[in-house]
Short mmCIF file of C-alpha atoms in Angstrom, two decimals:
data_model
loop_
_atom_site.label_atom_id
_atom_site.label_comp_id
_atom_site.label_asym_id
_atom_site.label_seq_id
_atom_site.Cartn_x
_atom_site.Cartn_y
_atom_site.Cartn_z
CA MET A 23 -11.69 -22.58 -11.76
CA ARG A 24 -13.37 -21.61 -8.54
CA THR A 25 -14.14 -17.90 -8.06
CA ALA A 26 -13.29 -15.97 -4.89
CA TYR A 27 -15.37 -12.84 -4.42
CA TYR A 28 -14.25 -9.95 -2.20
CA ILE A 29 -17.21 -7.78 -1.31
CA SER A 30 -17.53 -4.67 0.83
CA ASP A 31 -19.45 -1.45 1.26
CA GLY A 32 -16.03 0.23 1.29
CA THR A 33 -12.92 -0.38 -0.82
CA ALA A 34 -12.88 -4.15 -0.07
CA ILE A 35 -9.15 -3.86 0.68
CA THR A 36 -9.49 -5.58 4.06
CA ALA A 37 -11.46 -8.47 2.53
CA GLU A 38 -8.90 -8.78 -0.28
CA ILE A 39 -5.82 -8.78 1.91
CA PHE A 40 -7.23 -11.19 4.45
CA GLY A 41 -8.81 -13.45 1.82
CA HIS A 42 -5.56 -13.48 -0.14
CA ALA A 43 -3.58 -14.45 2.96
CA LEU A 44 -6.01 -17.35 3.50
CA LEU A 45 -6.06 -18.60 -0.08
CA THR A 46 -2.27 -18.62 -0.40
CA LEU A 47 -2.32 -21.41 2.19
CA PHE A 48 -3.87 -23.65 -0.47
CA GLU A 49 -2.35 -24.93 -3.70
CA VAL A 50 -5.38 -24.06 -5.81
CA LYS A 51 -5.83 -21.35 -8.44
CA PHE A 52 -8.75 -19.02 -8.09
CA ASN A 53 -10.49 -16.52 -10.28
CA HIS A 54 -10.55 -13.34 -8.16
CA VAL A 55 -13.38 -10.80 -8.35
CA THR A 56 -13.58 -7.69 -6.16
CA ILE A 57 -16.85 -5.80 -5.83
CA PRO A 58 -16.36 -2.65 -3.73
CA PHE A 59 -18.85 0.01 -2.61
CA VAL A 60 -21.89 -2.26 -2.31
CA GLU A 61 -23.89 0.26 -0.29
CA THR A 62 -27.57 -0.51 -0.85
CA VAL A 63 -29.83 -3.55 -0.65
CA GLU A 64 -30.50 -3.20 -4.38
CA GLN A 65 -26.77 -3.27 -5.18
CA ALA A 66 -26.34 -6.29 -2.90
CA GLU A 67 -29.13 -8.12 -4.73
CA GLN A 68 -27.39 -7.38 -8.03
CA VAL A 69 -24.19 -8.84 -6.58
CA ASN A 70 -25.99 -12.00 -5.49
CA LYS A 71 -27.45 -12.33 -8.98
CA LYS A 72 -23.96 -12.08 -10.44
CA ILE A 73 -22.67 -14.73 -8.01
CA SER A 74 -25.58 -17.04 -8.91
CA GLU A 75 -24.97 -16.60 -12.63
CA SER A 76 -21.25 -17.29 -12.36
CA PHE A 77 -22.02 -20.42 -10.35
CA GLN A 78 -24.21 -21.95 -13.04
CA ASP A 79 -21.20 -22.31 -15.33
CA LYS A 80 -19.03 -24.06 -12.82
CA ASP A 81 -18.51 -27.19 -10.78
CA HIS A 82 -17.45 -25.44 -7.64
CA ARG A 83 -19.40 -23.10 -5.44
CA PRO A 84 -17.72 -19.70 -5.28
CA LEU A 85 -16.16 -18.39 -2.08
CA VAL A 86 -17.57 -15.09 -0.88
CA PHE A 87 -15.35 -13.10 1.46
CA TYR A 88 -16.98 -9.97 2.82
CA THR A 89 -16.69 -7.16 5.34
CA ILE A 90 -19.89 -5.12 5.32
CA VAL A 91 -20.95 -2.64 7.98
CA ASN A 92 -24.58 -1.98 6.98
CA PRO A 93 -26.62 -4.84 8.55
CA GLU A 94 -29.25 -4.94 5.79
CA VAL A 95 -26.70 -5.09 3.01
CA ARG A 96 -24.75 -7.69 4.97
CA LYS A 97 -27.84 -9.83 5.37
CA VAL A 98 -28.44 -9.93 1.63
CA ILE A 99 -24.85 -10.97 0.85
CA SER A 100 -24.97 -13.62 3.59
CA GLN A 101 -27.71 -15.28 1.56
CA SER A 102 -25.69 -15.57 -1.68
CA VAL A 103 -25.35 -19.03 -3.24
CA GLY A 104 -21.61 -18.91 -2.48
CA ILE A 105 -19.85 -20.21 0.58
CA ASN A 106 -19.93 -17.06 2.67
CA TYR A 107 -17.20 -15.87 5.03
CA ASN A 108 -18.05 -12.83 7.09
CA PHE A 109 -14.52 -11.95 8.15
CA LEU A 110 -15.00 -9.43 10.91
CA ASP A 111 -18.08 -10.82 12.65
CA GLN A 112 -16.36 -13.87 14.13
CA PHE A 113 -14.14 -11.63 16.22
CA VAL A 114 -16.60 -8.91 17.16
CA ALA A 115 -18.56 -10.72 19.87
CA PRO A 116 -15.45 -11.93 21.78
CA LEU A 117 -13.91 -8.44 21.49
CA GLU A 118 -17.09 -6.81 22.81
CA LYS A 119 -16.86 -9.08 25.82
CA VAL A 120 -13.18 -8.30 26.44
CA LEU A 121 -13.53 -4.54 25.97
CA GLY A 122 -16.84 -4.34 27.81
CA ILE A 123 -18.46 -2.11 25.18
CA PRO A 124 -20.54 -2.77 22.08
CA ALA A 125 -19.06 -2.37 18.59
CA LYS A 126 -20.15 0.80 16.78
CA PRO A 127 -19.72 0.06 13.12
CA GLU A 128 -19.32 3.10 10.91
CA LYS A 129 -19.29 3.02 7.17
CA HIS A 130 -15.97 3.55 5.36
CA ARG A 131 -14.07 3.45 8.58
CA THR A 132 -10.79 2.19 7.11
CA HIS A 133 -8.94 3.24 3.96
CA SER A 134 -11.03 6.39 3.77
CA ILE A 135 -10.15 10.06 3.62
CA HIS A 136 -11.72 10.43 7.07
CA GLU A 137 -8.91 8.58 8.78
CA LYS A 138 -6.98 10.99 10.95
CA THR A 139 -3.65 10.10 9.40
CA TYR A 140 -4.75 10.48 5.78
CA ASP A 141 -3.28 13.96 5.23
CA ILE A 142 -0.06 12.91 6.95
CA ARG A 143 0.32 10.03 4.48
CA ILE A 144 -0.31 12.25 1.45
CA ASP A 145 2.16 14.87 2.75
CA ALA A 146 4.71 12.10 3.21
CA VAL A 147 4.19 10.90 -0.40
CA ASN A 148 4.73 14.44 -1.68
CA TYR A 149 7.84 14.70 0.50
CA ALA A 150 9.22 11.40 -0.83
CA LEU A 151 8.69 12.56 -4.43
CA ALA A 152 10.27 15.97 -3.83
CA ASN A 153 13.24 14.38 -2.04
CA ASP A 154 13.79 11.41 -4.32
CA ASP A 155 17.22 10.52 -5.65
CA GLY A 156 19.06 13.42 -4.05
CA SER A 157 16.96 15.89 -6.01
CA ASN A 158 16.56 18.23 -3.06
CA LEU A 159 19.15 18.59 -0.34
CA LYS A 160 17.71 21.43 1.69
CA ASP A 161 14.72 19.78 3.38
CA TYR A 162 16.50 16.93 5.16
CA HIS A 163 15.68 18.53 8.51
CA GLU A 164 12.08 17.48 7.82
CA ALA A 165 12.98 13.87 7.04
CA ASP A 166 12.11 11.05 9.43
CA ILE A 167 14.67 8.89 7.65
CA ILE A 168 17.14 9.28 4.77
CA LEU A 169 17.78 6.13 2.77
CA VAL A 170 21.22 5.94 1.16
CA GLY A 171 22.74 3.47 -1.29
CA VAL A 172 24.00 2.99 -4.84
CA SER A 173 21.73 3.47 -7.84
CA ARG A 174 19.04 0.74 -8.10
CA SER A 175 19.41 -0.70 -4.62
CA GLY A 176 15.72 -0.17 -3.80
CA LYS A 177 15.71 3.30 -2.25
CA THR A 178 12.92 4.94 -4.24
CA PRO A 179 10.15 2.32 -4.00
CA THR A 180 10.98 1.80 -0.30
CA SER A 181 10.72 5.57 0.33
CA LEU A 182 7.32 5.62 -1.37
CA TYR A 183 6.05 2.62 0.54
CA LEU A 184 7.18 4.10 3.89
CA ALA A 185 5.27 7.27 3.00
CA LEU A 186 2.11 5.67 1.65
CA GLN A 187 1.72 2.96 4.27
CA TYR A 188 3.17 4.53 7.39
CA GLY A 189 3.13 8.29 6.78
CA ILE A 190 6.89 8.39 7.28
CA LYS A 191 8.82 11.15 5.50
CA ALA A 192 11.63 9.32 3.75
CA ALA A 193 14.18 11.13 1.62
CA ASN A 194 16.68 9.17 -0.41
CA TYR A 195 20.21 9.98 -1.53
CA PRO A 196 22.14 7.99 -4.14
CA PHE A 197 25.86 7.41 -3.92
CA THR A 198 27.02 7.95 -7.49
CA GLU A 199 30.30 7.30 -9.21
CA ASP A 200 31.33 10.89 -8.46
CA ASP A 201 31.13 10.14 -4.76
CA MET A 202 33.38 7.11 -5.02
CA GLY A 203 37.06 7.42 -4.39
CA ASP A 204 39.05 4.53 -3.05
CA ILE A 205 37.32 5.36 0.17
CA LEU A 206 33.94 7.06 -0.01
CA ARG A 207 33.58 9.92 2.40
CA LEU A 208 30.17 10.80 3.78
CA PRO A 209 28.97 13.88 1.82
CA ALA A 210 28.75 16.99 4.02
CA VAL A 211 25.02 17.34 3.42
CA LEU A 212 24.47 13.91 5.01
CA LYS A 213 26.95 14.31 7.86
CA GLN A 214 24.75 16.67 9.84
CA PHE A 215 21.82 14.24 9.59
CA LYS A 216 23.85 11.13 10.32
CA ASN A 217 21.37 9.84 12.90
CA LYS A 218 18.69 9.72 10.19
CA LEU A 219 20.69 7.66 7.70
CA PHE A 220 19.79 4.08 6.79
CA GLY A 221 21.81 2.21 4.15
CA LEU A 222 20.61 -0.25 1.56
CA THR A 223 22.86 -2.71 -0.17
CA ILE A 224 22.25 -5.58 -2.60
CA GLN A 225 24.12 -8.53 -4.09
CA ALA A 226 26.41 -7.46 -6.94
CA GLU A 227 24.98 -10.08 -9.35
CA ARG A 228 21.41 -8.91 -8.73
CA LEU A 229 22.42 -5.24 -9.12
CA HIS A 230 24.21 -6.08 -12.38
CA GLN A 231 21.03 -7.76 -13.63
CA ILE A 232 18.75 -4.83 -12.65
CA ARG A 233 21.08 -2.23 -14.15
CA SER A 234 21.49 -4.27 -17.34
CA GLU A 235 17.73 -4.09 -17.90
CA ARG A 236 18.08 -0.31 -17.93
CA ARG A 237 21.38 0.13 -19.77
CA ALA A 238 22.65 -3.11 -21.22
CA ASN A 239 26.42 -3.49 -21.67
CA SER A 240 27.16 -0.14 -20.04
CA HIS A 241 30.01 0.63 -17.69
CA TYR A 242 27.29 1.50 -15.16
CA ALA A 243 25.75 -1.99 -15.39
CA SER A 244 28.98 -4.00 -15.51
CA LEU A 245 29.48 -6.54 -12.75
CA ARG A 246 32.90 -5.06 -12.05
CA GLN A 247 31.45 -1.59 -11.48
CA CYS A 248 28.57 -2.96 -9.34
CA ARG A 249 31.06 -4.87 -7.17
CA MET A 250 33.27 -1.80 -6.73
CA GLU A 251 30.39 0.51 -5.76
CA LEU A 252 28.92 -1.99 -3.30
CA ARG A 253 32.28 -2.64 -1.66
CA VAL A 254 32.85 1.08 -1.20
CA VAL A 255 29.43 1.85 0.29
CA GLU A 256 29.41 -1.19 2.57
CA ASN A 257 32.79 -0.09 3.91
CA LEU A 258 31.34 3.35 4.49
CA TYR A 259 28.32 1.92 6.37
CA ARG A 260 30.64 -0.02 8.64
CA LYS A 261 33.12 2.84 9.16
CA GLU A 262 30.41 5.38 9.94
CA ARG A 263 28.24 2.86 11.83
CA ILE A 264 25.25 3.49 9.56
CA PRO A 265 22.67 0.71 10.04
CA PHE A 266 22.11 -1.12 6.76
CA LEU A 267 20.19 -3.94 5.14
CA ASN A 268 20.80 -6.18 2.14
CA SER A 269 17.65 -5.85 0.05
CA THR A 270 18.38 -8.69 -2.41
CA HIS A 271 15.85 -11.18 -1.09
CA PHE A 272 13.27 -8.80 0.32
CA SER A 273 10.19 -7.03 -0.99
CA ILE A 274 9.70 -3.34 -0.29
CA GLU A 275 7.09 -4.36 2.31
CA GLU A 276 9.67 -6.56 4.04
CA ILE A 277 12.45 -3.95 3.77
CA SER A 278 10.12 -1.32 5.27
CA ALA A 279 9.01 -3.57 8.12
CA LYS A 280 12.63 -4.45 8.88
CA ILE A 281 13.70 -0.79 8.85
CA LEU A 282 10.92 0.07 11.31
CA ALA A 283 11.80 -2.85 13.57
CA GLU A 284 15.51 -2.04 13.50
CA THR A 285 15.42 1.74 13.87
CA GLY A 286 12.41 2.02 16.16
CA LEU A 287 11.16 4.77 13.83
CA GLU A 288 7.69 5.82 14.85
CA ARG A 289 4.95 5.25 12.32
CA LYS A 290 2.35 7.93 11.87
CA ASN A 291 -0.32 5.57 10.60
CA TYR A 292 -1.70 2.33 11.99
CA MET B 22 -4.30 2.43 27.55
CA ARG B 23 -4.68 -1.13 26.35
CA THR B 24 -1.99 -2.41 23.98
CA ALA B 25 -2.75 -4.23 20.73
CA TYR B 26 0.12 -6.38 19.47
CA TYR B 27 0.43 -7.44 15.83
CA ILE B 28 2.77 -10.40 15.55
CA SER B 29 3.91 -12.47 12.60
CA ASP B 30 6.80 -14.48 11.23
CA GLY B 31 6.47 -12.25 8.13
CA THR B 32 5.86 -8.50 7.79
CA ALA B 33 2.75 -8.60 10.06
CA ILE B 34 0.91 -6.53 7.45
CA THR B 35 -2.04 -8.94 7.32
CA ALA B 36 -2.38 -8.95 11.12
CA GLU B 37 -2.14 -5.15 11.19
CA ILE B 38 -4.72 -4.49 8.50
CA PHE B 39 -7.22 -7.00 9.81
CA GLY B 40 -6.66 -6.03 13.44
CA HIS B 41 -7.00 -2.36 12.56
CA ALA B 42 -10.29 -3.02 10.73
CA LEU B 43 -11.57 -4.81 13.85
CA LEU B 44 -10.44 -2.20 16.37
CA THR B 45 -11.95 0.71 14.44
CA LEU B 46 -15.34 -0.83 15.23
CA PHE B 47 -14.78 0.18 18.85
CA GLU B 48 -14.56 3.65 20.36
CA VAL B 49 -11.44 2.91 22.39
CA LYS B 50 -7.87 4.12 21.95
CA PHE B 51 -5.12 1.56 21.79
CA ASN B 52 -1.36 1.58 22.00
CA HIS B 53 -0.28 -0.28 18.84
CA VAL B 54 2.86 -2.44 18.73
CA THR B 55 3.94 -4.44 15.68
CA ILE B 56 6.52 -7.20 16.03
CA PRO B 57 7.38 -8.67 12.60
CA PHE B 58 9.72 -11.51 11.63
CA VAL B 59 9.29 -13.63 14.77
CA GLU B 60 10.82 -16.72 13.21
CA THR B 61 12.20 -18.86 16.03
CA VAL B 62 10.92 -20.26 19.33
CA GLU B 63 13.55 -18.16 21.13
CA GLN B 64 12.30 -14.96 19.48
CA ALA B 65 8.71 -15.92 20.33
CA GLU B 66 9.65 -16.41 23.97
CA GLN B 67 11.25 -12.95 24.00
CA VAL B 68 8.02 -11.54 22.59
CA ASN B 69 5.95 -13.22 25.30
CA LYS B 70 8.31 -11.79 27.90
CA LYS B 71 7.75 -8.32 26.45
CA ILE B 72 3.97 -8.81 26.48
CA SER B 73 4.10 -9.99 30.12
CA GLU B 74 6.20 -7.00 31.17
CA SER B 75 3.92 -4.49 29.46
CA PHE B 76 0.94 -6.11 31.18
CA GLN B 77 2.30 -5.62 34.67
CA ASP B 78 2.00 -1.84 34.27
CA LYS B 79 -1.59 -1.87 33.18
CA ASP B 80 -5.16 -2.60 34.13
CA HIS B 81 -6.12 -4.22 30.89
CA ARG B 82 -4.83 -7.39 29.33
CA PRO B 83 -3.23 -6.68 25.95
CA LEU B 84 -4.77 -7.95 22.75
CA VAL B 85 -2.47 -10.15 20.67
CA PHE B 86 -3.34 -10.43 16.99
CA TYR B 87 -1.16 -12.89 15.10
CA THR B 88 -0.70 -14.76 11.85
CA ILE B 89 2.16 -17.22 12.20
CA VAL B 90 2.91 -20.10 9.87
CA ASN B 91 5.51 -22.05 11.86
CA PRO B 92 3.52 -24.28 14.28
CA GLU B 93 6.13 -24.21 17.06
CA VAL B 94 6.45 -20.44 17.00
CA ARG B 95 2.66 -20.13 16.85
CA LYS B 96 2.29 -22.38 19.88
CA VAL B 97 4.56 -20.16 21.98
CA ILE B 98 2.67 -16.97 21.07
CA SER B 99 -0.67 -18.68 21.72
CA GLN B 100 0.48 -19.01 25.34
CA SER B 101 1.18 -15.31 25.88
CA VAL B 102 -0.55 -13.59 28.80
CA GLY B 103 -2.52 -11.48 26.29
CA ILE B 104 -5.91 -12.23 24.85
CA ASN B 105 -4.80 -14.07 21.75
CA TYR B 106 -6.46 -13.93 18.36
CA ASN B 107 -5.09 -16.31 15.77
CA PHE B 108 -6.62 -14.65 12.72
CA LEU B 109 -6.15 -17.20 9.98
CA ASP B 110 -6.75 -20.45 11.86
CA GLN B 111 -10.47 -19.93 12.38
CA PHE B 112 -11.04 -20.06 8.64
CA VAL B 113 -8.55 -22.75 7.66
CA ALA B 114 -10.49 -25.86 8.79
CA PRO B 115 -13.74 -24.84 7.04
CA LEU B 116 -11.80 -23.94 3.89
CA GLU B 117 -9.98 -27.28 3.92
CA LYS B 118 -13.38 -28.98 4.00
CA VAL B 119 -14.77 -26.88 1.15
CA LEU B 120 -11.69 -27.22 -1.06
CA GLY B 121 -11.13 -30.87 -0.19
CA ILE B 122 -7.38 -30.43 0.33
CA PRO B 123 -5.21 -29.65 3.33
CA ALA B 124 -3.64 -26.21 3.81
CA LYS B 125 0.08 -26.07 3.02
CA PRO B 126 1.41 -23.12 4.96
CA GLU B 127 4.61 -21.62 3.62
CA LYS B 128 6.62 -18.99 5.36
CA HIS B 129 6.52 -15.42 3.99
CA ARG B 130 3.85 -16.31 1.50
CA THR B 131 2.33 -12.83 1.24
CA HIS B 132 4.01 -9.45 0.91
CA SER B 133 7.27 -11.15 -0.04
CA ILE B 134 9.57 -10.83 -3.02
CA HIS B 135 8.59 -14.37 -3.98
CA GLU B 136 5.09 -13.39 -5.00
CA LYS B 137 4.76 -13.79 -8.75
CA THR B 138 3.53 -10.26 -9.27
CA TYR B 139 6.29 -8.54 -7.30
CA ASP B 140 8.41 -7.51 -10.28
CA ILE B 141 5.29 -6.32 -12.12
CA ARG B 142 4.46 -4.02 -9.21
CA ILE B 143 7.99 -2.58 -9.04
CA ASP B 144 8.04 -2.04 -12.82
CA ALA B 145 4.71 -0.24 -12.51
CA VAL B 146 6.09 2.03 -9.75
CA ASN B 147 9.06 2.93 -11.94
CA TYR B 148 6.69 3.57 -14.84
CA ALA B 149 4.48 5.84 -12.70
CA LEU B 150 7.53 7.84 -11.58
CA ALA B 151 8.92 8.18 -15.12
CA ASN B 152 5.49 9.20 -16.46
CA ASP B 153 4.42 11.52 -13.66
CA ASP B 154 3.03 14.96 -14.32
CA GLY B 155 3.38 14.84 -18.11
CA SER B 156 7.14 14.46 -17.78
CA ASN B 157 7.33 11.84 -20.53
CA LEU B 158 4.93 11.74 -23.45
CA LYS B 159 6.46 8.97 -25.54
CA ASP B 160 5.67 5.86 -23.49
CA TYR B 161 1.88 6.21 -23.31
CA HIS B 162 1.50 3.10 -25.49
CA GLU B 163 2.72 1.15 -22.44
CA ALA B 164 0.20 2.74 -20.05
CA ASP B 165 -2.73 0.76 -18.69
CA ILE B 166 -4.40 4.06 -17.80
CA ILE B 167 -3.60 7.77 -18.15
CA LEU B 168 -5.00 9.96 -15.39
CA VAL B 169 -5.74 13.54 -16.44
CA GLY B 170 -6.80 16.60 -14.46
CA VAL B 171 -5.72 20.00 -13.23
CA SER B 172 -2.73 20.44 -10.94
CA ARG B 173 -3.32 19.03 -7.42
CA SER B 174 -6.45 17.03 -8.18
CA GLY B 175 -4.91 13.79 -6.88
CA LYS B 176 -3.30 12.32 -10.01
CA THR B 177 0.19 11.55 -8.69
CA PRO B 178 -0.60 9.71 -5.44
CA THR B 179 -3.37 7.78 -7.20
CA SER B 180 -0.94 6.72 -9.98
CA LEU B 181 1.54 5.51 -7.37
CA TYR B 182 -1.11 3.61 -5.44
CA LEU B 183 -2.40 1.90 -8.60
CA ALA B 184 1.17 0.82 -9.34
CA LEU B 185 2.18 -0.28 -5.88
CA GLN B 186 -1.01 -2.10 -4.95
CA TYR B 187 -2.28 -3.44 -8.25
CA GLY B 188 0.73 -3.44 -10.59
CA ILE B 189 -1.13 -1.13 -12.96
CA LYS B 190 0.97 1.17 -15.16
CA ALA B 191 -0.60 4.58 -14.63
CA ALA B 192 0.76 7.68 -16.37
CA ASN B 193 -0.61 11.08 -15.46
CA TYR B 194 -0.95 14.27 -17.47
CA PRO B 195 -1.76 17.68 -15.98
CA PHE B 196 -3.94 20.22 -17.76
CA THR B 197 -2.09 23.48 -17.16
CA GLU B 198 -3.02 27.06 -17.76
CA ASP B 199 -1.33 26.85 -21.17
CA ASP B 200 -3.86 24.21 -22.20
CA MET B 201 -6.84 26.32 -21.20
CA GLY B 202 -8.60 28.45 -23.78
CA ASP B 203 -12.22 29.28 -23.49
CA ILE B 204 -12.66 25.69 -24.54
CA LEU B 205 -9.88 23.24 -23.75
CA ARG B 206 -9.04 20.96 -26.65
CA LEU B 207 -7.68 17.52 -25.99
CA PRO B 208 -3.90 17.69 -26.59
CA ALA B 209 -2.81 15.66 -29.64
CA VAL B 210 -0.59 13.39 -27.54
CA LEU B 211 -3.67 12.27 -25.57
CA LYS B 212 -6.06 12.01 -28.50
CA GLN B 213 -4.53 8.82 -29.82
CA PHE B 214 -4.82 7.18 -26.40
CA LYS B 215 -8.30 8.45 -25.66
CA ASN B 216 -9.57 5.05 -24.54
CA LYS B 217 -6.96 5.03 -21.76
CA LEU B 218 -7.93 8.42 -20.29
CA PHE B 219 -9.57 8.81 -16.91
CA GLY B 220 -10.31 12.26 -15.52
CA LEU B 221 -10.09 13.51 -11.95
CA THR B 222 -11.85 16.57 -10.71
CA ILE B 223 -12.27 18.16 -7.28
CA GLN B 224 -14.33 20.84 -5.56
CA ALA B 225 -13.00 24.34 -6.29
CA GLU B 226 -12.89 25.29 -2.59
CA ARG B 227 -10.84 22.22 -1.71
CA LEU B 228 -8.47 22.80 -4.65
CA HIS B 229 -8.04 26.43 -3.58
CA GLN B 230 -7.14 25.23 -0.08
CA ILE B 231 -4.62 22.62 -1.31
CA ARG B 232 -2.96 25.04 -3.74
CA SER B 233 -2.83 27.78 -1.10
CA GLU B 234 -0.73 25.50 1.11
CA ARG B 235 1.80 25.35 -1.72
CA ARG B 236 1.68 28.91 -3.02
CA ALA B 237 -0.36 31.18 -0.79
CA ASN B 238 -2.04 34.21 -2.42
CA SER B 239 -0.89 33.22 -5.90
CA HIS B 240 -2.89 33.50 -9.09
CA TYR B 241 -2.50 29.71 -9.32
CA ALA B 242 -4.16 29.18 -5.93
CA SER B 243 -6.93 31.75 -6.27
CA LEU B 244 -10.47 30.45 -6.01
CA ARG B 245 -11.32 32.21 -9.26
CA GLN B 246 -8.54 30.42 -11.14
CA CYS B 247 -9.44 27.05 -9.55
CA ARG B 248 -13.07 27.48 -10.58
CA MET B 249 -12.12 28.41 -14.14
CA GLU B 250 -9.76 25.44 -14.60
CA LEU B 251 -12.25 22.96 -13.16
CA ARG B 252 -15.09 24.28 -15.30
CA VAL B 253 -12.97 23.94 -18.42
CA VAL B 254 -11.75 20.40 -17.73
CA GLU B 255 -15.16 19.12 -16.63
CA ASN B 256 -16.61 20.47 -19.89
CA LEU B 257 -13.86 18.65 -21.75
CA TYR B 258 -14.57 15.35 -19.93
CA ARG B 259 -18.24 15.62 -20.90
CA LYS B 260 -17.60 16.71 -24.48
CA GLU B 261 -15.04 13.96 -25.11
CA ARG B 262 -16.92 11.38 -23.02
CA ILE B 263 -13.91 10.79 -20.77
CA PRO B 264 -15.01 8.94 -17.61
CA PHE B 265 -14.25 11.02 -14.54
CA LEU B 266 -14.49 11.11 -10.78
CA ASN B 267 -14.69 13.89 -8.20
CA SER B 268 -11.91 13.09 -5.72
CA THR B 269 -12.86 15.63 -3.03
CA HIS B 270 -14.26 13.19 -0.49
CA PHE B 271 -12.23 10.12 -1.35
CA SER B 272 -8.89 8.66 -0.27
CA ILE B 273 -6.45 7.40 -2.91
CA GLU B 274 -7.47 3.86 -1.93
CA GLU B 275 -11.11 4.73 -2.61
CA ILE B 276 -10.34 6.58 -5.85
CA SER B 277 -8.30 3.62 -7.07
CA ALA B 278 -10.99 1.07 -6.17
CA LYS B 279 -13.62 3.22 -7.91
CA ILE B 280 -11.47 3.58 -11.04
CA LEU B 281 -11.01 -0.19 -11.22
CA ALA B 282 -14.71 -0.83 -10.68
CA GLU B 283 -15.75 1.75 -13.28
CA THR B 284 -13.22 1.01 -16.03
CA GLY B 285 -12.98 -2.75 -15.59
CA LEU B 286 -9.20 -2.30 -15.78
CA GLU B 287 -7.49 -5.58 -15.02
CA ARG B 288 -5.30 -5.68 -11.98
CA LYS B 289 -2.00 -7.50 -12.21
CA ASN B 290 -1.80 -8.24 -8.51
CA TYR B 291 -4.27 -9.85 -6.12
#
């Protein structure tokens, strides 16, 4: 199997994400190896040695994807025996021309604690944890968004992703069996923050499957119960004009991107 | 201010992360606009209209960063009035040559629910939440790693990031004042999983600052108490040969990448 290396003097997250997006265009399996924090010429030479050694066992030259700011370190990696892709460089010269200024590379510029929005993201994660699953009803005035939905419709991981990725303070509130009558009424605590509400729903069969993994053969997991709860909350969303999304076929990344696009919610982090 | 657009027929996360890494090389402020899920020619034409309109107000042509799989949609965006950067295409032809096969673009290939590791990541997030802050001591046999450290040293957000990004099941256990004697002993529940432990520590002044935001002027937040707790746990790490990291100057992305590099822990998601 061919090896794909992701190398950086930082976390290597940019090289990984971009390299991954490229490789998924091809129907080939790769052995993936990330080597972050390659910050000195000596470390870079060690990396090249490792790439050379791995190559001797194999038919195929390894791919080497890298984003390295330090020019001396970069030069060493560019001489590895692999097929080298310097991701950022291809775009730097044309951008310098367009912007009319030279690039000023700084080490650890992305994904570091020095990014201005870092503290905002961590605060948002703490907020999401403290306001998960209706566990705290008194700080909704601080929320940027309040996700609502039945148990296991995707509220918690979406709240965490919105916080971690975008610095958005997302609370989430579960509609439980106690809330269900024939017609669910919007709980008073949510009514005053109605403009912050966003509903999630999910296919009954999928919900039944997810709940069964937690509590097999329970009333809670039964298809009948799932159908009833979903019917009630979807009616509520429509009656109260709460925007909502069916999460069945979407990842938390997709759900989050769709929520941002639909609500126009401002992200704190780019 | 010049606008940077991030456009995709998926979440646009790849375009955002790569574009962001590029733009941080330049000392210029940008107005950032993400437009995800541009899936039809009609939607693409609407996007171009929006780009044209925003350009009329400004001196500078907008930058348009895009990763679009559908060739017809891509063609429309490539004709926008912005300065267009098709991120993936530049690398596809050389990769096709190296790999000896043509690219087979599929829609929503990354960051979607169809990725094989998606369920693993969500399971890991649920595990991290259920095993946060020593709240559950009986499922440590399932953990890939158990982060230990004093309160507010970065354990919880790091556990969540390891889960969300890498699909790693990370529990975390806080050393509290009750655990501290003159010499902290490793709690029995951790002893049997000693090979899974990874310690976090932090500068006393920074810990004092973080705790003071939570409980100002408390015994818990006092510099004296922070110093004592950190001294005790660092001694424990050394005595028990638990690998550890000082998180003071690192983001959770950096801490996570360093933990993976140092422990050789296998990631479930690439």
